[in-house]
Amino acid sequence: MKILMVSAEVVPFAKTGGLADAVSALAIVLNKLGHDVRIVMPRYYKIDRSKLTPLEGPMGVPAGYVEAWTEVYTTIMPGTKNLPVYFIDHEQCFGRDGIYGTPTDTDFQDNPYRFSVLCHGAFQLCRKLDWYPDIVHAHDWSAALAPVLLKFVERYNGFDKTASVFTIHNLGYQGVYGKHNYPATGLDWNFFYAAGFEDWDRINFLKAGLTSANMLTTVSPTYAREIQTPMAGFRMDALLRHRSGDLVGILNGVDTEIWNPSKDKYLAENYSVGKLAGKAKDKAALQERMGLEVNPDIPLFGVVTRLADQKGVAEMFAPTYGSMYRICTEMKVQVVVLGAGEKWCEDELRTLESKLPNFKAYIGYDESLSHQIEAGCDFFLMPSRYEPCGLNQMYSLLYGTLPIVHRTGGLADTVENYNEATGDGTGFMFDELTPQSVFDTVGWAVYAWYNKPEHIKAMQKRAMKKDFSWESSAEKYLEVYKAALSRI
């Protein structure tokens, strides 16, 4: 198949979250399976033009009121021989720091125009290359205009045999803007309602993508069911129920070249399911790095997270009612946290660290420390309010670090709850997110650590044998592509 991926972010060029990892990983695997995959994304200010190859001649893009003139650069995706990535270069739109905004200006007000240039540019690029894909695969709200354009405009301009797939990586981000931004899409007002833009007299890019794409996917089977309910549907649940026959949940994979304890370059000692002794050395190295007592007998809990409400940080860290202070004072444990985000939470982590000798926090992000936490900890705490897929719990399982999770989304699809009677399972789960449920479930894990060590060891080995490779996910996407083509 010929597949065009349209995304605002792609690793290793630009990233704010798991979307960037998922797009590049899926594209690479599909490429290895023999498909003609190409990626188009913006050329942001930080992407060095001198390391890219320009395509000859400018490219006109019909977004907004007048045609925008852009340049196009290209390179080959690292780790592949023939997977091209194309960068649309337009200084007004993308010649600035930040993808969607900056720390001070969290949402650029011209985002409707910026990402309209990306999506219109994707089709213009195909014409420029004289390459017409079977599938246009758009990712999240910033690429949602692509399936709209295919259905209402481009279908009659050379793309009559092309189908669209739209992937929801996080339904909470929808691209909702004032109605006055609609002309930025370059579409006639006749399509405002038909394409699904209208959202309480505003425009909603994600809603238009959900309405217009031939097939919809999201990043785990459980999340696909959850987003069809009022509780997790972010006002899109009725539309998603209407399109349930076209919606498929496919679990994201993991890059096992990078996340693999047997060859992880950041670890003090590599280990595998057959040689677990190295994990104890990684625990000691982590305890030493973080200034904790080096003691193999104390259970070590890790947290690597954005300090945001979605991640359950209030239930863990909030002053007066968060569970972490009680966990560290009422249980014989150690805790290591790596994260950055909301200021109140960063401040509270510093306060907890000053009060608790068994609690250590690193404010910010450190790639080596994130790997060392996954390897060196015994348990990984991930009480997300909702989690479309989640990657850290899969990293934890592969590293033999047992996750403690809220039963939601991808967490429910990847972690098997501990059975105290048989020792089965790969982690510990709770059903309702509250400070007390976090405290109780950590307590349950601590009980198993001290009283059922044979269960803990068996769970670690069971977890490390899990297959979270992208190959199985890619095969499911190919089935979705075939279904999309049947819907043209």
PDB file of C-alpha atoms in Angstrom, residues 63-277:
ATOM      1  CA  ALA A  63      -5.318  27.636   2.925  1.00  0.00           C
ATOM      2  CA  GLY A  64      -6.882  30.822   4.238  1.00  0.00           C
ATOM      3  CA  TYR A  65      -8.024  33.598   1.905  1.00  0.00           C
ATOM      4  CA  VAL A  66      -5.005  33.575  -0.399  1.00  0.00           C
ATOM      5  CA  GLU A  67      -2.605  30.913  -1.576  1.00  0.00           C
ATOM      6  CA  ALA A  68       0.385  30.468   0.726  1.00  0.00           C
ATOM      7  CA  TRP A  69       3.736  29.785  -0.894  1.00  0.00           C
ATOM      8  CA  THR A  70       5.876  27.227   0.869  1.00  0.00           C
ATOM      9  CA  GLU A  71       9.081  25.317   0.417  1.00  0.00           C
ATOM     10  CA  VAL A  72       9.406  21.583   0.988  1.00  0.00           C
ATOM     11  CA  TYR A  73      12.406  19.805   2.460  1.00  0.00           C
ATOM     12  CA  THR A  74      12.984  16.104   2.874  1.00  0.00           C
ATOM     13  CA  THR A  75      15.160  13.527   4.614  1.00  0.00           C
ATOM     14  CA  ILE A  76      15.106   9.804   5.255  1.00  0.00           C
ATOM     15  CA  MET A  77      13.754   8.607   8.608  1.00  0.00           C
ATOM     16  CA  PRO A  78      16.703   7.499  10.779  1.00  0.00           C
ATOM     17  CA  GLY A  79      16.931   3.727  11.008  1.00  0.00           C
ATOM     18  CA  THR A  80      15.391   3.184   7.565  1.00  0.00           C
ATOM     19  CA  LYS A  81      16.694   3.151   3.999  1.00  0.00           C
ATOM     20  CA  ASN A  82      13.704   4.473   2.105  1.00  0.00           C
ATOM     21  CA  LEU A  83      11.108   6.104   4.376  1.00  0.00           C
ATOM     22  CA  PRO A  84      10.962   9.785   3.378  1.00  0.00           C
ATOM     23  CA  VAL A  85       9.860  12.526   5.751  1.00  0.00           C
ATOM     24  CA  TYR A  86       8.702  15.760   4.093  1.00  0.00           C
ATOM     25  CA  PHE A  87       8.749  19.108   5.890  1.00  0.00           C
ATOM     26  CA  ILE A  88       6.489  21.964   4.843  1.00  0.00           C
ATOM     27  CA  ASP A  89       8.439  25.161   5.378  1.00  0.00           C
ATOM     28  CA  HIS A  90       6.425  28.353   5.897  1.00  0.00           C
ATOM     29  CA  GLU A  91       8.056  30.934   8.094  1.00  0.00           C
ATOM     30  CA  GLN A  92       4.824  32.703   9.115  1.00  0.00           C
ATOM     31  CA  CYS A  93       3.290  29.450  10.359  1.00  0.00           C
ATOM     32  CA  PHE A  94       6.163  27.369  11.664  1.00  0.00           C
ATOM     33  CA  GLY A  95       9.168  29.652  12.065  1.00  0.00           C
ATOM     34  CA  ARG A  96       8.790  29.938  15.830  1.00  0.00           C
ATOM     35  CA  ASP A  97       9.525  27.965  18.974  1.00  0.00           C
ATOM     36  CA  GLY A  98       6.869  25.494  20.048  1.00  0.00           C
ATOM     37  CA  ILE A  99       4.562  23.135  18.176  1.00  0.00           C
ATOM     38  CA  TYR A 100       1.125  24.187  19.467  1.00  0.00           C
ATOM     39  CA  GLY A 101       2.257  27.017  21.716  1.00  0.00           C
ATOM     40  CA  THR A 102       4.921  28.028  24.210  1.00  0.00           C
ATOM     41  CA  PRO A 103       5.016  27.943  28.032  1.00  0.00           C
ATOM     42  CA  THR A 104       3.857  31.567  28.074  1.00  0.00           C
ATOM     43  CA  ASP A 105       1.504  31.329  25.067  1.00  0.00           C
ATOM     44  CA  THR A 106       0.157  27.798  25.463  1.00  0.00           C
ATOM     45  CA  ASP A 107      -2.039  27.870  22.349  1.00  0.00           C
ATOM     46  CA  PHE A 108      -1.040  29.926  19.321  1.00  0.00           C
ATOM     47  CA  GLN A 109      -4.123  31.824  18.191  1.00  0.00           C
ATOM     48  CA  ASP A 110      -3.353  31.164  14.519  1.00  0.00           C
ATOM     49  CA  ASN A 111      -3.230  27.369  14.987  1.00  0.00           C
ATOM     50  CA  PRO A 112      -6.290  26.922  12.726  1.00  0.00           C
ATOM     51  CA  TYR A 113      -4.354  28.509   9.875  1.00  0.00           C
ATOM     52  CA  ARG A 114      -1.035  26.824  10.733  1.00  0.00           C
ATOM     53  CA  PHE A 115      -2.449  23.318  10.626  1.00  0.00           C
ATOM     54  CA  SER A 116      -4.643  24.087   7.631  1.00  0.00           C
ATOM     55  CA  VAL A 117      -1.401  24.838   5.782  1.00  0.00           C
ATOM     56  CA  LEU A 118      -0.096  21.439   6.905  1.00  0.00           C
ATOM     57  CA  CYS A 119      -3.175  19.532   5.712  1.00  0.00           C
ATOM     58  CA  HIS A 120      -3.661  21.375   2.413  1.00  0.00           C
ATOM     59  CA  GLY A 121       0.080  21.051   1.930  1.00  0.00           C
ATOM     60  CA  ALA A 122      -0.130  17.266   2.286  1.00  0.00           C
ATOM     61  CA  PHE A 123      -2.302  17.023  -0.837  1.00  0.00           C
ATOM     62  CA  GLN A 124      -0.251  19.578  -2.756  1.00  0.00           C
ATOM     63  CA  LEU A 125       2.858  17.567  -1.889  1.00  0.00           C
ATOM     64  CA  CYS A 126       1.341  14.435  -3.435  1.00  0.00           C
ATOM     65  CA  ARG A 127       0.731  16.377  -6.660  1.00  0.00           C
ATOM     66  CA  LYS A 128       4.247  17.766  -6.592  1.00  0.00           C
ATOM     67  CA  LEU A 129       5.659  14.248  -6.227  1.00  0.00           C
ATOM     68  CA  ASP A 130       3.107  12.750  -8.652  1.00  0.00           C
ATOM     69  CA  TRP A 131       2.483  10.168  -5.938  1.00  0.00           C
ATOM     70  CA  TYR A 132      -1.098   9.438  -4.918  1.00  0.00           C
ATOM     71  CA  PRO A 133      -1.565   7.372  -1.747  1.00  0.00           C
ATOM     72  CA  ASP A 134      -4.086   4.628  -1.092  1.00  0.00           C
ATOM     73  CA  ILE A 135      -4.398   5.883   2.497  1.00  0.00           C
ATOM     74  CA  VAL A 136      -4.120   9.313   4.090  1.00  0.00           C
ATOM     75  CA  HIS A 137      -3.590   8.582   7.785  1.00  0.00           C
ATOM     76  CA  ALA A 138      -4.134  11.709   9.914  1.00  0.00           C
ATOM     77  CA  HIS A 139      -3.141  11.873  13.577  1.00  0.00           C
ATOM     78  CA  ASP A 140      -4.989  13.942  16.218  1.00  0.00           C
ATOM     79  CA  TRP A 141      -6.838  17.240  15.855  1.00  0.00           C
ATOM     80  CA  SER A 142      -3.968  19.135  14.240  1.00  0.00           C
ATOM     81  CA  ALA A 143      -4.157  16.800  11.205  1.00  0.00           C
ATOM     82  CA  ALA A 144      -7.942  16.353  11.295  1.00  0.00           C
ATOM     83  CA  LEU A 145      -8.526  18.667   8.344  1.00  0.00           C
ATOM     84  CA  ALA A 146      -6.874  16.113   6.025  1.00  0.00           C
ATOM     85  CA  PRO A 147      -9.814  13.635   5.970  1.00  0.00           C
ATOM     86  CA  VAL A 148     -12.204  16.589   5.604  1.00  0.00           C
ATOM     87  CA  LEU A 149     -10.336  17.883   2.566  1.00  0.00           C
ATOM     88  CA  LEU A 150     -10.208  14.396   1.053  1.00  0.00           C
ATOM     89  CA  LYS A 151     -13.964  13.886   1.423  1.00  0.00           C
ATOM     90  CA  PHE A 152     -15.203  17.309   0.314  1.00  0.00           C
ATOM     91  CA  VAL A 153     -12.518  18.698  -2.007  1.00  0.00           C
ATOM     92  CA  GLU A 154      -9.694  16.411  -3.060  1.00  0.00           C
ATOM     93  CA  ARG A 155     -11.811  13.332  -3.827  1.00  0.00           C
ATOM     94  CA  TYR A 156     -12.648  15.014  -7.146  1.00  0.00           C
ATOM     95  CA  ASN A 157      -9.127  16.274  -7.831  1.00  0.00           C
ATOM     96  CA  GLY A 158      -7.059  13.139  -8.371  1.00  0.00           C
ATOM     97  CA  PHE A 159      -7.641  11.335  -5.071  1.00  0.00           C
ATOM     98  CA  ASP A 160     -10.664   9.291  -6.122  1.00  0.00           C
ATOM     99  CA  LYS A 161      -9.017   6.016  -5.018  1.00  0.00           C
ATOM    100  CA  THR A 162      -7.672   7.349  -1.692  1.00  0.00           C
ATOM    101  CA  ALA A 163      -9.263   6.547   1.683  1.00  0.00           C
ATOM    102  CA  SER A 164      -8.734   8.308   5.020  1.00  0.00           C
ATOM    103  CA  VAL A 165      -8.004   6.995   8.496  1.00  0.00           C
ATOM    104  CA  PHE A 166      -8.096   9.310  11.507  1.00  0.00           C
ATOM    105  CA  THR A 167      -6.412   8.291  14.767  1.00  0.00           C
ATOM    106  CA  ILE A 168      -7.424   9.769  18.135  1.00  0.00           C
ATOM    107  CA  HIS A 169      -4.381   9.780  20.389  1.00  0.00           C
ATOM    108  CA  ASN A 170      -6.106  11.797  23.116  1.00  0.00           C
ATOM    109  CA  LEU A 171      -9.752  12.863  22.821  1.00  0.00           C
ATOM    110  CA  GLY A 172      -9.205  15.583  25.416  1.00  0.00           C
ATOM    111  CA  TYR A 173      -7.404  17.749  22.843  1.00  0.00           C
ATOM    112  CA  GLN A 174      -9.832  18.804  20.114  1.00  0.00           C
ATOM    113  CA  GLY A 175      -8.672  22.025  18.466  1.00  0.00           C
ATOM    114  CA  VAL A 176     -11.678  24.173  19.387  1.00  0.00           C
ATOM    115  CA  TYR A 177     -11.514  27.797  18.173  1.00  0.00           C
ATOM    116  CA  GLY A 178     -13.762  30.751  17.479  1.00  0.00           C
ATOM    117  CA  LYS A 179     -16.005  30.471  14.419  1.00  0.00           C
ATOM    118  CA  HIS A 180     -14.241  33.463  12.842  1.00  0.00           C
ATOM    119  CA  ASN A 181     -11.267  31.121  12.239  1.00  0.00           C
ATOM    120  CA  TYR A 182     -13.228  28.940   9.813  1.00  0.00           C
ATOM    121  CA  PRO A 183     -11.989  30.767   6.664  1.00  0.00           C
ATOM    122  CA  ALA A 184      -8.446  29.702   7.660  1.00  0.00           C
ATOM    123  CA  THR A 185      -9.408  26.185   6.544  1.00  0.00           C
ATOM    124  CA  GLY A 186      -9.772  27.388   2.962  1.00  0.00           C
ATOM    125  CA  LEU A 187     -13.158  25.658   2.793  1.00  0.00           C
ATOM    126  CA  ASP A 188     -16.456  27.079   1.574  1.00  0.00           C
ATOM    127  CA  TRP A 189     -19.015  27.832   4.304  1.00  0.00           C
ATOM    128  CA  ASN A 190     -21.252  25.218   2.663  1.00  0.00           C
ATOM    129  CA  PHE A 191     -19.122  22.555   4.375  1.00  0.00           C
ATOM    130  CA  PHE A 192     -19.272  24.070   7.872  1.00  0.00           C
ATOM    131  CA  TYR A 193     -22.091  21.790   9.057  1.00  0.00           C
ATOM    132  CA  ALA A 194     -21.680  18.933   6.581  1.00  0.00           C
ATOM    133  CA  ALA A 195     -18.050  18.318   7.548  1.00  0.00           C
ATOM    134  CA  GLY A 196     -18.817  18.418  11.278  1.00  0.00           C
ATOM    135  CA  PHE A 197     -16.958  21.611  12.255  1.00  0.00           C
ATOM    136  CA  GLU A 198     -19.832  23.221  14.163  1.00  0.00           C
ATOM    137  CA  ASP A 199     -19.461  23.007  17.952  1.00  0.00           C
ATOM    138  CA  TRP A 200     -21.694  25.410  19.886  1.00  0.00           C
ATOM    139  CA  ASP A 201     -21.026  28.175  17.353  1.00  0.00           C
ATOM    140  CA  ARG A 202     -17.284  27.439  17.370  1.00  0.00           C
ATOM    141  CA  ILE A 203     -15.144  25.232  15.122  1.00  0.00           C
ATOM    142  CA  ASN A 204     -13.881  21.871  16.344  1.00  0.00           C
ATOM    143  CA  PHE A 205     -11.164  20.292  14.203  1.00  0.00           C
ATOM    144  CA  LEU A 206     -11.282  16.908  15.898  1.00  0.00           C
ATOM    145  CA  LYS A 207     -15.057  16.678  15.499  1.00  0.00           C
ATOM    146  CA  ALA A 208     -14.688  17.374  11.770  1.00  0.00           C
ATOM    147  CA  GLY A 209     -12.113  14.591  11.481  1.00  0.00           C
ATOM    148  CA  LEU A 210     -14.367  12.173  13.362  1.00  0.00           C
ATOM    149  CA  THR A 211     -17.250  13.066  11.045  1.00  0.00           C
ATOM    150  CA  SER A 212     -15.367  12.905   7.769  1.00  0.00           C
ATOM    151  CA  ALA A 213     -12.788  10.091   7.910  1.00  0.00           C
ATOM    152  CA  ASN A 214     -13.553   6.711   6.332  1.00  0.00           C
ATOM    153  CA  MET A 215     -12.230   4.842   9.394  1.00  0.00           C
ATOM    154  CA  LEU A 216     -11.410   5.913  12.937  1.00  0.00           C
ATOM    155  CA  THR A 217      -8.893   4.381  15.303  1.00  0.00           C
ATOM    156  CA  THR A 218      -7.721   5.064  18.810  1.00  0.00           C
ATOM    157  CA  VAL A 219      -4.801   3.740  20.773  1.00  0.00           C
ATOM    158  CA  SER A 220      -6.289   0.931  22.877  1.00  0.00           C
ATOM    159  CA  PRO A 221      -9.407  -1.278  22.751  1.00  0.00           C
ATOM    160  CA  THR A 222     -10.667  -0.197  26.187  1.00  0.00           C
ATOM    161  CA  TYR A 223     -10.233   3.495  25.349  1.00  0.00           C
ATOM    162  CA  ALA A 224     -12.276   2.916  22.165  1.00  0.00           C
ATOM    163  CA  ARG A 225     -15.155   1.745  24.371  1.00  0.00           C
ATOM    164  CA  GLU A 226     -14.671   4.426  27.041  1.00  0.00           C
ATOM    165  CA  ILE A 227     -14.816   7.374  24.636  1.00  0.00           C
ATOM    166  CA  GLN A 228     -18.291   6.277  23.561  1.00  0.00           C
ATOM    167  CA  THR A 229     -19.559   7.051  27.090  1.00  0.00           C
ATOM    168  CA  PRO A 230     -20.491  10.488  28.500  1.00  0.00           C
ATOM    169  CA  MET A 231     -17.907  10.107  31.280  1.00  0.00           C
ATOM    170  CA  ALA A 232     -14.900   9.774  28.937  1.00  0.00           C
ATOM    171  CA  GLY A 233     -16.281  11.079  25.649  1.00  0.00           C
ATOM    172  CA  PHE A 234     -15.429  14.790  26.066  1.00  0.00           C
ATOM    173  CA  ARG A 235     -18.779  15.685  24.406  1.00  0.00           C
ATOM    174  CA  MET A 236     -17.945  13.507  21.365  1.00  0.00           C
ATOM    175  CA  ASP A 237     -19.512  10.313  22.756  1.00  0.00           C
ATOM    176  CA  ALA A 238     -22.759  10.528  20.736  1.00  0.00           C
ATOM    177  CA  LEU A 239     -20.847  11.044  17.480  1.00  0.00           C
ATOM    178  CA  LEU A 240     -18.489   8.180  18.347  1.00  0.00           C
ATOM    179  CA  ARG A 241     -21.416   5.880  19.157  1.00  0.00           C
ATOM    180  CA  HIS A 242     -22.910   6.834  15.799  1.00  0.00           C
ATOM    181  CA  ARG A 243     -19.625   5.842  14.136  1.00  0.00           C
ATOM    182  CA  SER A 244     -18.915   2.823  16.354  1.00  0.00           C
ATOM    183  CA  GLY A 245     -18.929   0.503  13.338  1.00  0.00           C
ATOM    184  CA  ASP A 246     -15.975   2.456  11.901  1.00  0.00           C
ATOM    185  CA  LEU A 247     -14.019   2.800  15.180  1.00  0.00           C
ATOM    186  CA  VAL A 248     -11.240   0.370  16.115  1.00  0.00           C
ATOM    187  CA  GLY A 249      -8.988   0.398  19.194  1.00  0.00           C
ATOM    188  CA  ILE A 250      -5.401  -0.700  18.455  1.00  0.00           C
ATOM    189  CA  LEU A 251      -2.857  -0.747  21.245  1.00  0.00           C
ATOM    190  CA  ASN A 252       0.299   1.261  20.606  1.00  0.00           C
ATOM    191  CA  GLY A 253       3.504  -0.730  20.535  1.00  0.00           C
ATOM    192  CA  VAL A 254       6.832  -0.110  22.245  1.00  0.00           C
ATOM    193  CA  ASP A 255      10.192   0.542  20.608  1.00  0.00           C
ATOM    194  CA  THR A 256      12.009  -2.485  21.993  1.00  0.00           C
ATOM    195  CA  GLU A 257      15.314  -1.318  20.529  1.00  0.00           C
ATOM    196  CA  ILE A 258      15.280   1.560  23.008  1.00  0.00           C
ATOM    197  CA  TRP A 259      13.224   0.042  25.834  1.00  0.00           C
ATOM    198  CA  ASN A 260      14.911  -3.282  26.437  1.00  0.00           C
ATOM    199  CA  PRO A 261      16.624  -4.095  29.759  1.00  0.00           C
ATOM    200  CA  SER A 262      18.983  -6.564  28.075  1.00  0.00           C
ATOM    201  CA  LYS A 263      20.654  -3.793  26.041  1.00  0.00           C
ATOM    202  CA  ASP A 264      19.557  -0.487  27.603  1.00  0.00           C
ATOM    203  CA  LYS A 265      22.607   1.796  27.473  1.00  0.00           C
ATOM    204  CA  TYR A 266      21.466   3.836  30.487  1.00  0.00           C
ATOM    205  CA  LEU A 267      21.545   0.981  32.994  1.00  0.00           C
ATOM    206  CA  ALA A 268      24.285   0.135  35.480  1.00  0.00           C
ATOM    207  CA  GLU A 269      23.769  -3.516  34.557  1.00  0.00           C
ATOM    208  CA  ASN A 270      21.724  -5.118  31.811  1.00  0.00           C
ATOM    209  CA  TYR A 271      19.425  -7.993  32.636  1.00  0.00           C
ATOM    210  CA  SER A 272      16.774 -10.263  31.165  1.00  0.00           C
ATOM    211  CA  VAL A 273      13.990 -12.570  32.314  1.00  0.00           C
ATOM    212  CA  GLY A 274      16.517 -15.403  32.493  1.00  0.00           C
ATOM    213  CA  LYS A 275      19.155 -13.320  34.291  1.00  0.00           C
ATOM    214  CA  LEU A 276      17.326 -11.099  36.774  1.00  0.00           C
ATOM    215  CA  ALA A 277      20.303 -10.526  39.071  1.00  0.00           C
TER     216      ALA A 277
END
